[in-house]
Coordinates of C-alpha atoms in Angstrom, one line a residue:
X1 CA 76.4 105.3 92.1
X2 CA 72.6 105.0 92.7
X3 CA 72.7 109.3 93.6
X4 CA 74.4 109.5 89.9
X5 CA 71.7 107.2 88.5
X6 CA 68.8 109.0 90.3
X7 CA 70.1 112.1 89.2
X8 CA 70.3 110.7 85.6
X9 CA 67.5 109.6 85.3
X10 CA 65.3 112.9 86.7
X11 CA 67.4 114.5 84.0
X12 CA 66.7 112.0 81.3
X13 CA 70.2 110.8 80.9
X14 CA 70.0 107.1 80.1
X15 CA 74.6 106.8 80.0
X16 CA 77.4 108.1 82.0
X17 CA 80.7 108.2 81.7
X18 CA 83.6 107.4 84.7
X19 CA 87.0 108.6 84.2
X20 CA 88.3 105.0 86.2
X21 CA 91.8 104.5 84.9
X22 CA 94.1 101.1 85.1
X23 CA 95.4 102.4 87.5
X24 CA 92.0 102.2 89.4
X25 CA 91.8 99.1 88.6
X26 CA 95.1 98.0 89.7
X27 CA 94.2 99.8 93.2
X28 CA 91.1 98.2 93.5
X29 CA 92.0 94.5 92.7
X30 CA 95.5 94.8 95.7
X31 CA 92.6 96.5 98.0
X32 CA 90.1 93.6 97.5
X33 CA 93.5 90.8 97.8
X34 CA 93.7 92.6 101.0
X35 CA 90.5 91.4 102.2
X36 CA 90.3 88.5 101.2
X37 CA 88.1 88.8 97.9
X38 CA 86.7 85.8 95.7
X39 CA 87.7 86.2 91.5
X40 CA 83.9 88.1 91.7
X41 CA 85.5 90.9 94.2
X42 CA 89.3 90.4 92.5
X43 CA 87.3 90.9 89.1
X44 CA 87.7 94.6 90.4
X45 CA 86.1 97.3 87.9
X46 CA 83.4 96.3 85.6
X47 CA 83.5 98.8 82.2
X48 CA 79.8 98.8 82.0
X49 CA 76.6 98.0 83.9
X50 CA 73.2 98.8 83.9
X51 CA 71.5 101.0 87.8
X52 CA 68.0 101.2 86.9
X53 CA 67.4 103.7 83.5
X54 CA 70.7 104.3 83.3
X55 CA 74.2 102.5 81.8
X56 CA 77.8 103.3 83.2
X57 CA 80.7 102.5 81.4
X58 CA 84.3 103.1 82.2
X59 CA 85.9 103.6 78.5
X60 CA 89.3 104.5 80.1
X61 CA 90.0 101.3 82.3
X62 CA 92.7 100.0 79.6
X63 CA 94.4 103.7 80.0
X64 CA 96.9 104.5 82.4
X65 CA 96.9 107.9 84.7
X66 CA 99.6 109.1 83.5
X67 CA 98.6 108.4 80.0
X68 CA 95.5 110.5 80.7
X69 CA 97.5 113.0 82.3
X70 CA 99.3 113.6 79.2
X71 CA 96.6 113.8 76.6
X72 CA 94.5 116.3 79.0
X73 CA 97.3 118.3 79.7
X74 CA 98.6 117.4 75.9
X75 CA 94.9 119.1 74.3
X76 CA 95.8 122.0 76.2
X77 CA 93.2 121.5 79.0
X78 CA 94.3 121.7 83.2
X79 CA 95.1 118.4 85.0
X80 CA 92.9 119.0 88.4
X81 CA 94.0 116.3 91.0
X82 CA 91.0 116.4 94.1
X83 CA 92.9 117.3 97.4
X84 CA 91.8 114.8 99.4
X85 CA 93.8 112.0 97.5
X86 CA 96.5 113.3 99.2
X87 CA 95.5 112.1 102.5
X88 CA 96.7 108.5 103.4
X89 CA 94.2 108.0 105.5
X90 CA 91.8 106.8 103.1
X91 CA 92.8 103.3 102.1
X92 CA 92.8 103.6 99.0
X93 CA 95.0 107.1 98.8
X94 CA 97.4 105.4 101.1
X95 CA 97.7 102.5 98.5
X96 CA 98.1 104.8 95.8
X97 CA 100.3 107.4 97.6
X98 CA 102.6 104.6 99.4
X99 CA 102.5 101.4 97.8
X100 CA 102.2 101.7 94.1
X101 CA 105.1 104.1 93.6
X102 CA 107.3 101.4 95.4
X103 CA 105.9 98.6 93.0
X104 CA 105.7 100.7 90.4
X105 CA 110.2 101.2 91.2
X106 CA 110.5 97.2 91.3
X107 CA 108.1 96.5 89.1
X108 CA 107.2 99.2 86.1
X109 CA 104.0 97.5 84.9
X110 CA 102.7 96.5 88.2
X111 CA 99.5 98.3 87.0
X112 CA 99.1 96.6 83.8
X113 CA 99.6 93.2 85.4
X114 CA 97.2 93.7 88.3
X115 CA 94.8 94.7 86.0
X116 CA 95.3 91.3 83.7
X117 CA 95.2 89.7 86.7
X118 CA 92.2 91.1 87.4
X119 CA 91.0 90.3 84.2
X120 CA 91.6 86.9 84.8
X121 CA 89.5 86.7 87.9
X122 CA 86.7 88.3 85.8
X123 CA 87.1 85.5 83.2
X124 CA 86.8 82.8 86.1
X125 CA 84.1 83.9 88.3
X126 CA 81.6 84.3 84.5
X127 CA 82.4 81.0 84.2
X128 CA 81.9 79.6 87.7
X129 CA 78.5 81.7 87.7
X130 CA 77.6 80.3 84.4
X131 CA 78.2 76.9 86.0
X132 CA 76.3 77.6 89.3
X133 CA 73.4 79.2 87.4
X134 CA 73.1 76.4 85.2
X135 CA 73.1 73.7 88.5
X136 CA 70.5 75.9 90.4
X137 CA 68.5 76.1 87.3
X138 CA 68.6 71.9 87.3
X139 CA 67.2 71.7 90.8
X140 CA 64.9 74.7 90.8
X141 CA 61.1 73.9 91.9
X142 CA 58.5 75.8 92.4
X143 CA 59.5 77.3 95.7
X144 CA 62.3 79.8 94.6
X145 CA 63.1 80.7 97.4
X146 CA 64.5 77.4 98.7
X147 CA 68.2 76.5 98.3
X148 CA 68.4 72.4 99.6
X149 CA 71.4 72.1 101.5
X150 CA 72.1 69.0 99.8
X151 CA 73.1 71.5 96.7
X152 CA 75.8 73.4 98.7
X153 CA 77.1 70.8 101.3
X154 CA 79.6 67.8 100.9
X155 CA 80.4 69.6 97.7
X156 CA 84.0 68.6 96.0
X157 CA 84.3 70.9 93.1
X158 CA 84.3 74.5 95.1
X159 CA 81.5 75.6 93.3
X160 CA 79.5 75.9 96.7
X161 CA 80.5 79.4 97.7
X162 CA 79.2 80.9 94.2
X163 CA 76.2 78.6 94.2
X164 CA 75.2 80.5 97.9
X165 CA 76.0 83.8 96.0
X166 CA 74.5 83.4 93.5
X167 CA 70.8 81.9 94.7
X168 CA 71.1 85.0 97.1
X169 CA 71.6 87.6 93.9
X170 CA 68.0 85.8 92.9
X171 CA 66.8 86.4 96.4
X172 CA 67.9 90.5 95.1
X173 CA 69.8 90.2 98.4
X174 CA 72.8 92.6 99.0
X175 CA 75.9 90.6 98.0
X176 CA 78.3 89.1 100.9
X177 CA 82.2 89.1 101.2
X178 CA 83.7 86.1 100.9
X179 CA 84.5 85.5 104.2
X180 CA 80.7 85.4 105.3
X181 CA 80.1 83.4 102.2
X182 CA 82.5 81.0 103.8
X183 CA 80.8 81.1 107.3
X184 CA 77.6 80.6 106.1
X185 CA 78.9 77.6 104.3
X186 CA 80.5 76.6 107.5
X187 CA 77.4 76.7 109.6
X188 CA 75.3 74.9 106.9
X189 CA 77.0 72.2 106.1

């Protein structure tokens, strides 16, 4: 996204718009279960955020595909699918090619639940950021750029993991998966 906001903003556009469906969101939360998000990387889609000068938002996350198929095609305007989503062997095409239509047999609103599930994750990791902020706000000093080890290790509660996340989004440091989350952790403590 940071081309779109550069462009954007040499343009003097200060919002965008992204056509991400539920269905989107349902494809994104099964591909982050798949390796081995946190509830930040399950949270899957955010509908707005802020890239510099400029705000995205996603307005059509609680609207299915085929929903938006239907009202394109419905105003009398051309549905226009991008080729390359037909080739599996992009993850995510193979997901949606493969996968979903078989959940989507068993289960007809896999998408919908996925993306409360997702929802769900979103609603835990604000509050376990809220939490984690709030602690490393308690034992800041002056040195910012310290993190005592005695914060993250022998911890009981889980709240380690986003603690080290968090202190390294204040460091403006490029977020980690949680599986190097978890090694770090490991080597730490």
């Amino acid at each position: 996204y940071g081309l779109i906001a550069e462009w954007a903003e040499a343009e003097g556009i200060g919002h965008v718009a992204l056509g991400h469906t539920l269905n989107d969101v349902a494809e994104t939360f099964l591909m982050r279960l798949s390796r081995e998000a946190g509830v930040d990387g399950l949270s899957a889609m955010a509908a707005s955020w802020r890239q510099g000068a400029v705000e995205f938002r996603r307005p059509l996350l609680k609207v299915s595909r085929a929903e938006l198929r239907a009202l394109v095609t419905g105003h009398g305007l051309s549905w226009i699918d991008d080729p390359s989503n037909a080739c599996n062997d992009a993850d995510r095409n193979f997901l949606r090619n493969e996968v979903m239509p078989g959940l989507r047999r068993r289960w007809p609103g896999v998408s919908r639940c996925l993306a409360r599930s997702a929802a769900h994750c979103a609603d835990a990791a604000a509050m376990s950021a809220a939490r984690a902020d709030a602690e490393l706000a308690r034992h800041a000093d002056d040195d910012v750029l310290r993190l005592p080890l005695a914060l993250l290790c022998g911890r009981e509660d889980g709240l380690a993991p986003t603690l080290l996340r968090r202190w390294l989004q204040r460091q403006q440091l490029p977020p980690m998966p949680a599986t190097r989350i978890d090694e770090a952790l490991r080597q730490l403590c």
